[in-house]
Amino acid sequence: MGCLQSKVGTSKEPGESNVNSTLTENSPQRGATIKNVESWITNPSDYVAKSSVDKKIIKTLQARKKKMDEDGTYSKHTNFERVAMQFGNVEMAFGTIRDIYEKHTDPVRKTMHMDNFCSALSAFGVTIDRPAIQDIFNESDLIRDNSLNFNEFAVSLAICYLLGVVPGLNVAGGHAYYENPPADDESSPELDATDAKQIAKAFDTVVNAYLMFDEDASGIIKWDEMQEILNKPEDGKAKVTSHKTKFFNVERWKELDWNKDGSINFQEFFLAFQKWVGMDDEE
């Protein structure tokens, strides 16, 4: 099965810049001096998505948040202790993703380039065209080296899950917040039902953790929003939940804000979350 029918739009909208060139200009330099957290906040206005894929991610997150609000389940799903209890399951799911990554990695360069990525998604049963896959690849290549390490590959699968283009994961997740819900009878030749369900649940856990801090699903988490949430009592308690304050602090923020622009999008959050559960790729 190849990269065929497009489910993810790739055409640029008026005023929208090329994904790769825009993000390359703003990419972080390794070894750069870490600035004071407050000085990272350079754009106090609302977040503007940099690509069509980013826009679709935000739209899906907003639909998910809306559904939680309608169901009255937002507080339940974004409870920190509840999310933290899933870390072990998330780590196991990421282990399965690592096996898949290594299966499709270039054996010589030990990394995943575009051709490998297209092959991996085809094995998952993904049937989107190559330009759409290139967009997802670019969105996941956070280091900007035209390849995906394991952590970036996991980010790419999470994006695919949110966009509803991986049949096996879509069925396992069973969600109703996609703009164009996939057919229920589709399956993935790469994943058995058990692994698919485990990975889908892990992705849901990370999404819930993200929405814990991006309460309006705007597409970014800002430092002042993070501070406000950390200092807000939960369930009538007079003080901040100790687990939260230990887990999120300035050092955690530095890990999250990959490009040091004073805000965190879902992709950056997902990348850092892997490190927190013990799945950091050694560079």
PDB file of N, CA and C in Angstrom, residues 22-124:
ATOM      1  N   THR A  22       9.914  28.453   7.302  1.00  0.00           N
ATOM      2  CA  THR A  22       9.538  29.271   8.450  1.00  0.00           C
ATOM      3  C   THR A  22      10.151  28.751   9.727  1.00  0.00           C
ATOM      4  N   LEU A  23      10.054  27.446   9.952  1.00  0.00           N
ATOM      5  CA  LEU A  23      10.536  26.888  11.202  1.00  0.00           C
ATOM      6  C   LEU A  23      12.047  26.791  11.226  1.00  0.00           C
ATOM      7  N   THR A  24      12.679  26.663  10.056  1.00  0.00           N
ATOM      8  CA  THR A  24      14.134  26.602  10.019  1.00  0.00           C
ATOM      9  C   THR A  24      14.731  27.926  10.466  1.00  0.00           C
ATOM     10  N   GLU A  25      14.082  29.027  10.040  1.00  0.00           N
ATOM     11  CA  GLU A  25      14.589  30.330  10.425  1.00  0.00           C
ATOM     12  C   GLU A  25      14.553  30.524  11.928  1.00  0.00           C
ATOM     13  N   ASN A  26      13.581  29.888  12.600  1.00  0.00           N
ATOM     14  CA  ASN A  26      13.415  30.069  14.031  1.00  0.00           C
ATOM     15  C   ASN A  26      13.974  28.924  14.848  1.00  0.00           C
ATOM     16  N   SER A  27      14.671  27.997  14.204  1.00  0.00           N
ATOM     17  CA  SER A  27      15.109  26.816  14.936  1.00  0.00           C
ATOM     18  C   SER A  27      16.209  27.138  15.926  1.00  0.00           C
ATOM     19  N   PRO A  28      16.201  26.424  17.064  1.00  0.00           N
ATOM     20  CA  PRO A  28      17.187  26.689  18.111  1.00  0.00           C
ATOM     21  C   PRO A  28      18.562  26.191  17.731  1.00  0.00           C
ATOM     22  N   GLN A  29      19.571  26.845  18.226  1.00  0.00           N
ATOM     23  CA  GLN A  29      20.939  26.414  17.985  1.00  0.00           C
ATOM     24  C   GLN A  29      21.425  25.622  19.177  1.00  0.00           C
ATOM     25  N   ARG A  30      21.953  24.450  18.955  1.00  0.00           N
ATOM     26  CA  ARG A  30      22.448  23.631  20.051  1.00  0.00           C
ATOM     27  C   ARG A  30      23.610  24.335  20.734  1.00  0.00           C
ATOM     28  N   GLY A  31      23.592  24.273  22.056  1.00  0.00           N
ATOM     29  CA  GLY A  31      24.649  24.909  22.815  1.00  0.00           C
ATOM     30  C   GLY A  31      24.396  26.373  23.097  1.00  0.00           C
ATOM     31  N   ALA A  32      23.242  26.905  22.601  1.00  0.00           N
ATOM     32  CA  ALA A  32      22.943  28.309  22.832  1.00  0.00           C
ATOM     33  C   ALA A  32      22.668  28.556  24.311  1.00  0.00           C
ATOM     34  N   THR A  33      22.955  29.775  24.757  1.00  0.00           N
ATOM     35  CA  THR A  33      22.722  30.133  26.151  1.00  0.00           C
ATOM     36  C   THR A  33      21.236  30.189  26.438  1.00  0.00           C
ATOM     37  N   ILE A  34      20.813  29.571  27.539  1.00  0.00           N
ATOM     38  CA  ILE A  34      19.413  29.591  27.924  1.00  0.00           C
ATOM     39  C   ILE A  34      19.085  30.949  28.532  1.00  0.00           C
ATOM     40  N   LYS A  35      18.074  31.620  27.985  1.00  0.00           N
ATOM     41  CA  LYS A  35      17.679  32.920  28.489  1.00  0.00           C
ATOM     42  C   LYS A  35      16.788  32.764  29.721  1.00  0.00           C
ATOM     43  N   ASN A  36      16.634  33.880  30.428  1.00  0.00           N
ATOM     44  CA  ASN A  36      15.682  33.907  31.529  1.00  0.00           C
ATOM     45  C   ASN A  36      14.296  33.587  30.990  1.00  0.00           C
ATOM     46  N   VAL A  37      13.529  32.823  31.750  1.00  0.00           N
ATOM     47  CA  VAL A  37      12.215  32.388  31.280  1.00  0.00           C
ATOM     48  C   VAL A  37      11.349  33.553  30.838  1.00  0.00           C
ATOM     49  N   GLU A  38      11.289  34.618  31.644  1.00  0.00           N
ATOM     50  CA  GLU A  38      10.411  35.732  31.315  1.00  0.00           C
ATOM     51  C   GLU A  38      10.792  36.378  29.981  1.00  0.00           C
ATOM     52  N   SER A  39      12.077  36.361  29.633  1.00  0.00           N
ATOM     53  CA  SER A  39      12.514  37.006  28.402  1.00  0.00           C
ATOM     54  C   SER A  39      12.169  36.193  27.169  1.00  0.00           C
ATOM     55  N   TRP A  40      11.733  34.929  27.378  1.00  0.00           N
ATOM     56  CA  TRP A  40      11.364  34.119  26.221  1.00  0.00           C
ATOM     57  C   TRP A  40      10.025  34.560  25.635  1.00  0.00           C
ATOM     58  N   ILE A  41       9.206  35.234  26.430  1.00  0.00           N
ATOM     59  CA  ILE A  41       7.865  35.595  25.973  1.00  0.00           C
ATOM     60  C   ILE A  41       7.978  36.782  25.030  1.00  0.00           C
ATOM     61  N   THR A  42       7.916  36.501  23.737  1.00  0.00           N
ATOM     62  CA  THR A  42       8.124  37.528  22.727  1.00  0.00           C
ATOM     63  C   THR A  42       6.842  37.935  22.020  1.00  0.00           C
ATOM     64  N   ASN A  43       5.783  37.145  22.153  1.00  0.00           N
ATOM     65  CA  ASN A  43       4.543  37.438  21.453  1.00  0.00           C
ATOM     66  C   ASN A  43       3.361  37.255  22.397  1.00  0.00           C
ATOM     67  N   PRO A  44       2.879  38.339  22.995  1.00  0.00           N
ATOM     68  CA  PRO A  44       1.790  38.225  23.959  1.00  0.00           C
ATOM     69  C   PRO A  44       0.434  37.996  23.317  1.00  0.00           C
ATOM     70  N   SER A  45       0.340  38.141  22.002  1.00  0.00           N
ATOM     71  CA  SER A  45      -0.940  37.967  21.316  1.00  0.00           C
ATOM     72  C   SER A  45      -1.269  36.495  21.148  1.00  0.00           C
ATOM     73  N   ASP A  46      -2.430  36.226  20.583  1.00  0.00           N
ATOM     74  CA  ASP A  46      -2.859  34.850  20.378  1.00  0.00           C
ATOM     75  C   ASP A  46      -1.922  34.131  19.421  1.00  0.00           C
ATOM     76  N   TYR A  47      -1.815  32.838  19.619  1.00  0.00           N
ATOM     77  CA  TYR A  47      -0.918  32.015  18.807  1.00  0.00           C
ATOM     78  C   TYR A  47      -1.416  31.928  17.370  1.00  0.00           C
ATOM     79  N   VAL A  48      -0.495  32.042  16.429  1.00  0.00           N
ATOM     80  CA  VAL A  48      -0.817  31.881  15.017  1.00  0.00           C
ATOM     81  C   VAL A  48      -0.119  30.627  14.517  1.00  0.00           C
ATOM     82  N   ALA A  49      -0.898  29.656  14.078  1.00  0.00           N
ATOM     83  CA  ALA A  49      -0.325  28.397  13.603  1.00  0.00           C
ATOM     84  C   ALA A  49       0.589  28.662  12.419  1.00  0.00           C
ATOM     85  N   LYS A  50       1.711  27.933  12.373  1.00  0.00           N
ATOM     86  CA  LYS A  50       2.711  28.164  11.342  1.00  0.00           C
ATOM     87  C   LYS A  50       2.516  27.306  10.102  1.00  0.00           C
ATOM     88  N   SER A  51       1.649  26.319  10.154  1.00  0.00           N
ATOM     89  CA  SER A  51       1.471  25.420   9.020  1.00  0.00           C
ATOM     90  C   SER A  51       0.056  24.881   8.996  1.00  0.00           C
ATOM     91  N   SER A  52      -0.311  24.283   7.860  1.00  0.00           N
ATOM     92  CA  SER A  52      -1.642  23.688   7.745  1.00  0.00           C
ATOM     93  C   SER A  52      -1.800  22.526   8.712  1.00  0.00           C
ATOM     94  N   VAL A  53      -0.718  21.764   8.932  1.00  0.00           N
ATOM     95  CA  VAL A  53      -0.779  20.642   9.871  1.00  0.00           C
ATOM     96  C   VAL A  53      -1.006  21.160  11.290  1.00  0.00           C
ATOM     97  N   ASP A  54      -0.293  22.206  11.661  1.00  0.00           N
ATOM     98  CA  ASP A  54      -0.447  22.788  12.994  1.00  0.00           C
ATOM     99  C   ASP A  54      -1.881  23.271  13.204  1.00  0.00           C
ATOM    100  N   LYS A  55      -2.454  23.869  12.179  1.00  0.00           N
ATOM    101  CA  LYS A  55      -3.835  24.344  12.272  1.00  0.00           C
ATOM    102  C   LYS A  55      -4.799  23.187  12.508  1.00  0.00           C
ATOM    103  N   LYS A  56      -4.556  22.079  11.824  1.00  0.00           N
ATOM    104  CA  LYS A  56      -5.431  20.917  11.980  1.00  0.00           C
ATOM    105  C   LYS A  56      -5.271  20.280  13.362  1.00  0.00           C
ATOM    106  N   ILE A  57      -4.035  20.296  13.876  1.00  0.00           N
ATOM    107  CA  ILE A  57      -3.802  19.792  15.233  1.00  0.00           C
ATOM    108  C   ILE A  57      -4.621  20.610  16.235  1.00  0.00           C
ATOM    109  N   ILE A  58      -4.546  21.930  16.115  1.00  0.00           N
ATOM    110  CA  ILE A  58      -5.273  22.806  17.033  1.00  0.00           C
ATOM    111  C   ILE A  58      -6.776  22.598  16.906  1.00  0.00           C
ATOM    112  N   LYS A  59      -7.253  22.459  15.683  1.00  0.00           N
ATOM    113  CA  LYS A  59      -8.690  22.254  15.471  1.00  0.00           C
ATOM    114  C   LYS A  59      -9.158  20.966  16.142  1.00  0.00           C
ATOM    115  N   THR A  60      -8.339  19.912  16.056  1.00  0.00           N
ATOM    116  CA  THR A  60      -8.699  18.642  16.685  1.00  0.00           C
ATOM    117  C   THR A  60      -8.658  18.751  18.203  1.00  0.00           C
ATOM    118  N   LEU A  61      -7.641  19.439  18.737  1.00  0.00           N
ATOM    119  CA  LEU A  61      -7.558  19.639  20.184  1.00  0.00           C
ATOM    120  C   LEU A  61      -8.763  20.429  20.695  1.00  0.00           C
ATOM    121  N   GLN A  62      -9.174  21.432  19.929  1.00  0.00           N
ATOM    122  CA  GLN A  62     -10.335  22.223  20.328  1.00  0.00           C
ATOM    123  C   GLN A  62     -11.606  21.381  20.316  1.00  0.00           C
ATOM    124  N   ALA A  63     -11.729  20.510  19.311  1.00  0.00           N
ATOM    125  CA  ALA A  63     -12.899  19.634  19.241  1.00  0.00           C
ATOM    126  C   ALA A  63     -12.916  18.663  20.414  1.00  0.00           C
ATOM    127  N   ARG A  64     -11.735  18.176  20.778  1.00  0.00           N
ATOM    128  CA  ARG A  64     -11.645  17.253  21.918  1.00  0.00           C
ATOM    129  C   ARG A  64     -12.020  17.960  23.218  1.00  0.00           C
ATOM    130  N   LYS A  65     -11.485  19.176  23.401  1.00  0.00           N
ATOM    131  CA  LYS A  65     -11.804  19.950  24.605  1.00  0.00           C
ATOM    132  C   LYS A  65     -13.301  20.239  24.670  1.00  0.00           C
ATOM    133  N   LYS A  66     -13.899  20.592  23.543  1.00  0.00           N
ATOM    134  CA  LYS A  66     -15.331  20.871  23.498  1.00  0.00           C
ATOM    135  C   LYS A  66     -16.138  19.646  23.897  1.00  0.00           C
ATOM    136  N   LYS A  67     -15.722  18.484  23.404  1.00  0.00           N
ATOM    137  CA  LYS A  67     -16.433  17.251  23.733  1.00  0.00           C
ATOM    138  C   LYS A  67     -16.324  16.944  25.226  1.00  0.00           C
ATOM    139  N   MET A  68     -15.128  17.155  25.791  1.00  0.00           N
ATOM    140  CA  MET A  68     -14.947  16.952  27.230  1.00  0.00           C
ATOM    141  C   MET A  68     -15.865  17.873  28.028  1.00  0.00           C
ATOM    142  N   ASP A  69     -15.947  19.128  27.600  1.00  0.00           N
ATOM    143  CA  ASP A  69     -16.801  20.088  28.297  1.00  0.00           C
ATOM    144  C   ASP A  69     -18.262  19.666  28.220  1.00  0.00           C
ATOM    145  N   GLU A  70     -18.671  19.220  27.039  1.00  0.00           N
ATOM    146  CA  GLU A  70     -20.060  18.799  26.854  1.00  0.00           C
ATOM    147  C   GLU A  70     -20.380  17.557  27.679  1.00  0.00           C
ATOM    148  N   ASP A  71     -19.397  16.658  27.773  1.00  0.00           N
ATOM    149  CA  ASP A  71     -19.598  15.421  28.541  1.00  0.00           C
ATOM    150  C   ASP A  71     -19.379  15.615  30.040  1.00  0.00           C
ATOM    151  N   GLY A  72     -18.806  16.759  30.402  1.00  0.00           N
ATOM    152  CA  GLY A  72     -18.491  17.007  31.803  1.00  0.00           C
ATOM    153  C   GLY A  72     -17.328  16.174  32.305  1.00  0.00           C
ATOM    154  N   THR A  73     -16.403  15.806  31.398  1.00  0.00           N
ATOM    155  CA  THR A  73     -15.298  14.917  31.770  1.00  0.00           C
ATOM    156  C   THR A  73     -13.936  15.608  31.761  1.00  0.00           C
ATOM    157  N   TYR A  74     -13.906  16.936  31.519  1.00  0.00           N
ATOM    158  CA  TYR A  74     -12.615  17.614  31.414  1.00  0.00           C
ATOM    159  C   TYR A  74     -11.792  17.479  32.696  1.00  0.00           C
ATOM    160  N   SER A  75     -12.397  17.778  33.833  1.00  0.00           N
ATOM    161  CA  SER A  75     -11.666  17.708  35.108  1.00  0.00           C
ATOM    162  C   SER A  75     -11.173  16.299  35.393  1.00  0.00           C
ATOM    163  N   LYS A  76     -11.979  15.308  35.038  1.00  0.00           N
ATOM    164  CA  LYS A  76     -11.606  13.911  35.275  1.00  0.00           C
ATOM    165  C   LYS A  76     -10.401  13.524  34.430  1.00  0.00           C
ATOM    166  N   HIS A  77     -10.447  13.826  33.142  1.00  0.00           N
ATOM    167  CA  HIS A  77      -9.389  13.386  32.235  1.00  0.00           C
ATOM    168  C   HIS A  77      -8.100  14.179  32.393  1.00  0.00           C
ATOM    169  N   THR A  78      -8.184  15.407  32.883  1.00  0.00           N
ATOM    170  CA  THR A  78      -6.982  16.233  33.016  1.00  0.00           C
ATOM    171  C   THR A  78      -6.510  16.333  34.463  1.00  0.00           C
ATOM    172  N   ASN A  79      -6.983  15.448  35.307  1.00  0.00           N
ATOM    173  CA  ASN A  79      -6.498  15.383  36.682  1.00  0.00           C
ATOM    174  C   ASN A  79      -5.052  14.904  36.673  1.00  0.00           C
ATOM    175  N   PHE A  80      -4.159  15.657  37.333  1.00  0.00           N
ATOM    176  CA  PHE A  80      -2.734  15.340  37.232  1.00  0.00           C
ATOM    177  C   PHE A  80      -2.405  13.955  37.768  1.00  0.00           C
ATOM    178  N   GLU A  81      -2.952  13.627  38.934  1.00  0.00           N
ATOM    179  CA  GLU A  81      -2.645  12.324  39.518  1.00  0.00           C
ATOM    180  C   GLU A  81      -3.112  11.196  38.598  1.00  0.00           C
ATOM    181  N   ARG A  82      -4.262  11.396  37.970  1.00  0.00           N
ATOM    182  CA  ARG A  82      -4.792  10.390  37.044  1.00  0.00           C
ATOM    183  C   ARG A  82      -3.858  10.211  35.848  1.00  0.00           C
ATOM    184  N   VAL A  83      -3.353  11.337  35.334  1.00  0.00           N
ATOM    185  CA  VAL A  83      -2.413  11.283  34.209  1.00  0.00           C
ATOM    186  C   VAL A  83      -1.116  10.605  34.637  1.00  0.00           C
ATOM    187  N   ALA A  84      -0.596  10.980  35.811  1.00  0.00           N
ATOM    188  CA  ALA A  84       0.678  10.436  36.286  1.00  0.00           C
ATOM    189  C   ALA A  84       0.617   8.927  36.485  1.00  0.00           C
ATOM    190  N   MET A  85      -0.544   8.429  36.878  1.00  0.00           N
ATOM    191  CA  MET A  85      -0.697   6.990  37.088  1.00  0.00           C
ATOM    192  C   MET A  85      -0.561   6.191  35.793  1.00  0.00           C
ATOM    193  N   GLN A  86      -0.690   6.871  34.660  1.00  0.00           N
ATOM    194  CA  GLN A  86      -0.603   6.198  33.366  1.00  0.00           C
ATOM    195  C   GLN A  86       0.811   6.192  32.790  1.00  0.00           C
ATOM    196  N   PHE A  87       1.771   6.789  33.504  1.00  0.00           N
ATOM    197  CA  PHE A  87       3.125   6.901  32.962  1.00  0.00           C
ATOM    198  C   PHE A  87       3.718   5.540  32.594  1.00  0.00           C
ATOM    199  N   GLY A  88       3.499   4.532  33.436  1.00  0.00           N
ATOM    200  CA  GLY A  88       4.042   3.206  33.145  1.00  0.00           C
ATOM    201  C   GLY A  88       3.471   2.630  31.869  1.00  0.00           C
ATOM    202  N   ASN A  89       2.166   2.772  31.665  1.00  0.00           N
ATOM    203  CA  ASN A  89       1.525   2.282  30.447  1.00  0.00           C
ATOM    204  C   ASN A  89       2.004   3.052  29.223  1.00  0.00           C
ATOM    205  N   VAL A  90       2.204   4.362  29.407  1.00  0.00           N
ATOM    206  CA  VAL A  90       2.705   5.184  28.306  1.00  0.00           C
ATOM    207  C   VAL A  90       4.105   4.735  27.905  1.00  0.00           C
ATOM    208  N   GLU A  91       4.946   4.446  28.885  1.00  0.00           N
ATOM    209  CA  GLU A  91       6.311   3.990  28.596  1.00  0.00           C
ATOM    210  C   GLU A  91       6.294   2.682  27.806  1.00  0.00           C
ATOM    211  N   MET A  92       5.410   1.761  28.162  1.00  0.00           N
ATOM    212  CA  MET A  92       5.316   0.495  27.430  1.00  0.00           C
ATOM    213  C   MET A  92       4.861   0.727  25.993  1.00  0.00           C
ATOM    214  N   ALA A  93       3.919   1.635  25.809  1.00  0.00           N
ATOM    215  CA  ALA A  93       3.437   1.945  24.461  1.00  0.00           C
ATOM    216  C   ALA A  93       4.552   2.550  23.621  1.00  0.00           C
ATOM    217  N   PHE A  94       5.341   3.435  24.228  1.00  0.00           N
ATOM    218  CA  PHE A  94       6.461   4.029  23.509  1.00  0.00           C
ATOM    219  C   PHE A  94       7.513   2.977  23.162  1.00  0.00           C
ATOM    220  N   GLY A  95       7.621   1.946  23.991  1.00  0.00           N
ATOM    221  CA  GLY A  95       8.534   0.848  23.670  1.00  0.00           C
ATOM    222  C   GLY A  95       8.105   0.141  22.398  1.00  0.00           C
ATOM    223  N   THR A  96       6.804  -0.034  22.217  1.00  0.00           N
ATOM    224  CA  THR A  96       6.280  -0.633  20.986  1.00  0.00           C
ATOM    225  C   THR A  96       6.569   0.265  19.794  1.00  0.00           C
ATOM    226  N   ILE A  97       6.409   1.568  19.989  1.00  0.00           N
ATOM    227  CA  ILE A  97       6.699   2.523  18.918  1.00  0.00           C
ATOM    228  C   ILE A  97       8.181   2.476  18.555  1.00  0.00           C
ATOM    229  N   ARG A  98       9.051   2.304  19.559  1.00  0.00           N
ATOM    230  CA  ARG A  98      10.489   2.210  19.274  1.00  0.00           C
ATOM    231  C   ARG A  98      10.795   0.998  18.401  1.00  0.00           C
ATOM    232  N   ASP A  99      10.145  -0.129  18.682  1.00  0.00           N
ATOM    233  CA  ASP A  99      10.347  -1.327  17.859  1.00  0.00           C
ATOM    234  C   ASP A  99       9.965  -1.050  16.410  1.00  0.00           C
ATOM    235  N   ILE A 100       8.860  -0.345  16.229  1.00  0.00           N
ATOM    236  CA  ILE A 100       8.404  -0.002  14.880  1.00  0.00           C
ATOM    237  C   ILE A 100       9.394   0.947  14.218  1.00  0.00           C
ATOM    238  N   TYR A 101       9.879   1.917  14.977  1.00  0.00           N
ATOM    239  CA  TYR A 101      10.846   2.881  14.451  1.00  0.00           C
ATOM    240  C   TYR A 101      12.102   2.173  13.966  1.00  0.00           C
ATOM    241  N   GLU A 102      12.637   1.291  14.788  1.00  0.00           N
ATOM    242  CA  GLU A 102      13.874   0.590  14.429  1.00  0.00           C
ATOM    243  C   GLU A 102      13.681  -0.307  13.215  1.00  0.00           C
ATOM    244  N   LYS A 103      12.492  -0.823  13.042  1.00  0.00           N
ATOM    245  CA  LYS A 103      12.201  -1.678  11.892  1.00  0.00           C
ATOM    246  C   LYS A 103      12.276  -0.903  10.588  1.00  0.00           C
ATOM    247  N   HIS A 104      11.939   0.380  10.646  1.00  0.00           N
ATOM    248  CA  HIS A 104      11.892   1.202   9.429  1.00  0.00           C
ATOM    249  C   HIS A 104      13.015   2.234   9.356  1.00  0.00           C
ATOM    250  N   THR A 105      13.993   2.117  10.232  1.00  0.00           N
ATOM    251  CA  THR A 105      15.102   3.065  10.245  1.00  0.00           C
ATOM    252  C   THR A 105      16.183   2.658   9.258  1.00  0.00           C
ATOM    253  N   ASP A 106      16.842   3.647   8.686  1.00  0.00           N
ATOM    254  CA  ASP A 106      17.972   3.390   7.807  1.00  0.00           C
ATOM    255  C   ASP A 106      19.036   2.635   8.600  1.00  0.00           C
ATOM    256  N   PRO A 107      19.414   1.407   8.194  1.00  0.00           N
ATOM    257  CA  PRO A 107      20.356   0.592   8.973  1.00  0.00           C
ATOM    258  C   PRO A 107      21.758   1.180   9.062  1.00  0.00           C
ATOM    259  N   VAL A 108      22.120   2.024   8.107  1.00  0.00           N
ATOM    260  CA  VAL A 108      23.460   2.608   8.103  1.00  0.00           C
ATOM    261  C   VAL A 108      23.498   3.887   8.936  1.00  0.00           C
ATOM    262  N   ARG A 109      22.574   4.797   8.648  1.00  0.00           N
ATOM    263  CA  ARG A 109      22.572   6.094   9.330  1.00  0.00           C
ATOM    264  C   ARG A 109      21.818   6.078  10.662  1.00  0.00           C
ATOM    265  N   LYS A 110      21.112   4.979  10.938  1.00  0.00           N
ATOM    266  CA  LYS A 110      20.402   4.822  12.214  1.00  0.00           C
ATOM    267  C   LYS A 110      19.433   5.969  12.484  1.00  0.00           C
ATOM    268  N   THR A 111      18.817   6.458  11.447  1.00  0.00           N
ATOM    269  CA  THR A 111      17.818   7.505  11.594  1.00  0.00           C
ATOM    270  C   THR A 111      16.764   7.317  10.515  1.00  0.00           C
ATOM    271  N   MET A 112      15.698   8.085  10.576  1.00  0.00           N
ATOM    272  CA  MET A 112      14.600   7.928   9.632  1.00  0.00           C
ATOM    273  C   MET A 112      14.505   9.149   8.729  1.00  0.00           C
ATOM    274  N   HIS A 113      14.665   8.906   7.434  1.00  0.00           N
ATOM    275  CA  HIS A 113      14.511   9.967   6.457  1.00  0.00           C
ATOM    276  C   HIS A 113      13.145   9.847   5.789  1.00  0.00           C
ATOM    277  N   MET A 114      12.862  10.740   4.881  1.00  0.00           N
ATOM    278  CA  MET A 114      11.517  10.835   4.316  1.00  0.00           C
ATOM    279  C   MET A 114      11.054   9.531   3.670  1.00  0.00           C
ATOM    280  N   ASP A 115      11.921   8.875   2.915  1.00  0.00           N
ATOM    281  CA  ASP A 115      11.530   7.620   2.265  1.00  0.00           C
ATOM    282  C   ASP A 115      11.190   6.547   3.295  1.00  0.00           C
ATOM    283  N   ASN A 116      11.995   6.469   4.367  1.00  0.00           N
ATOM    284  CA  ASN A 116      11.713   5.515   5.444  1.00  0.00           C
ATOM    285  C   ASN A 116      10.387   5.842   6.122  1.00  0.00           C
ATOM    286  N   PHE A 117      10.156   7.126   6.310  1.00  0.00           N
ATOM    287  CA  PHE A 117       8.933   7.576   6.977  1.00  0.00           C
ATOM    288  C   PHE A 117       7.700   7.223   6.157  1.00  0.00           C
ATOM    289  N   CYS A 118       7.785   7.456   4.865  1.00  0.00           N
ATOM    290  CA  CYS A 118       6.670   7.123   3.976  1.00  0.00           C
ATOM    291  C   CYS A 118       6.399   5.626   4.014  1.00  0.00           C
ATOM    292  N   SER A 119       7.460   4.834   4.018  1.00  0.00           N
ATOM    293  CA  SER A 119       7.322   3.378   4.083  1.00  0.00           C
ATOM    294  C   SER A 119       6.684   2.945   5.396  1.00  0.00           C
ATOM    295  N   ALA A 120       7.109   3.581   6.503  1.00  0.00           N
ATOM    296  CA  ALA A 120       6.561   3.234   7.817  1.00  0.00           C
ATOM    297  C   ALA A 120       5.073   3.540   7.887  1.00  0.00           C
ATOM    298  N   LEU A 121       4.669   4.708   7.389  1.00  0.00           N
ATOM    299  CA  LEU A 121       3.249   5.064   7.431  1.00  0.00           C
ATOM    300  C   LEU A 121       2.424   4.171   6.515  1.00  0.00           C
ATOM    301  N   SER A 122       2.999   3.786   5.383  1.00  0.00           N
ATOM    302  CA  SER A 122       2.297   2.861   4.488  1.00  0.00           C
ATOM    303  C   SER A 122       2.055   1.529   5.180  1.00  0.00           C
ATOM    304  N   ALA A 123       3.044   1.087   5.971  1.00  0.00           N
ATOM    305  CA  ALA A 123       2.895  -0.169   6.710  1.00  0.00           C
ATOM    306  C   ALA A 123       1.802  -0.065   7.768  1.00  0.00           C
ATOM    307  N   PHE A 124       1.539   1.151   8.217  1.00  0.00           N
ATOM    308  CA  PHE A 124       0.461   1.386   9.178  1.00  0.00           C
ATOM    309  C   PHE A 124      -0.908   1.423   8.498  1.00  0.00           C
TER     310      PHE A 124
END
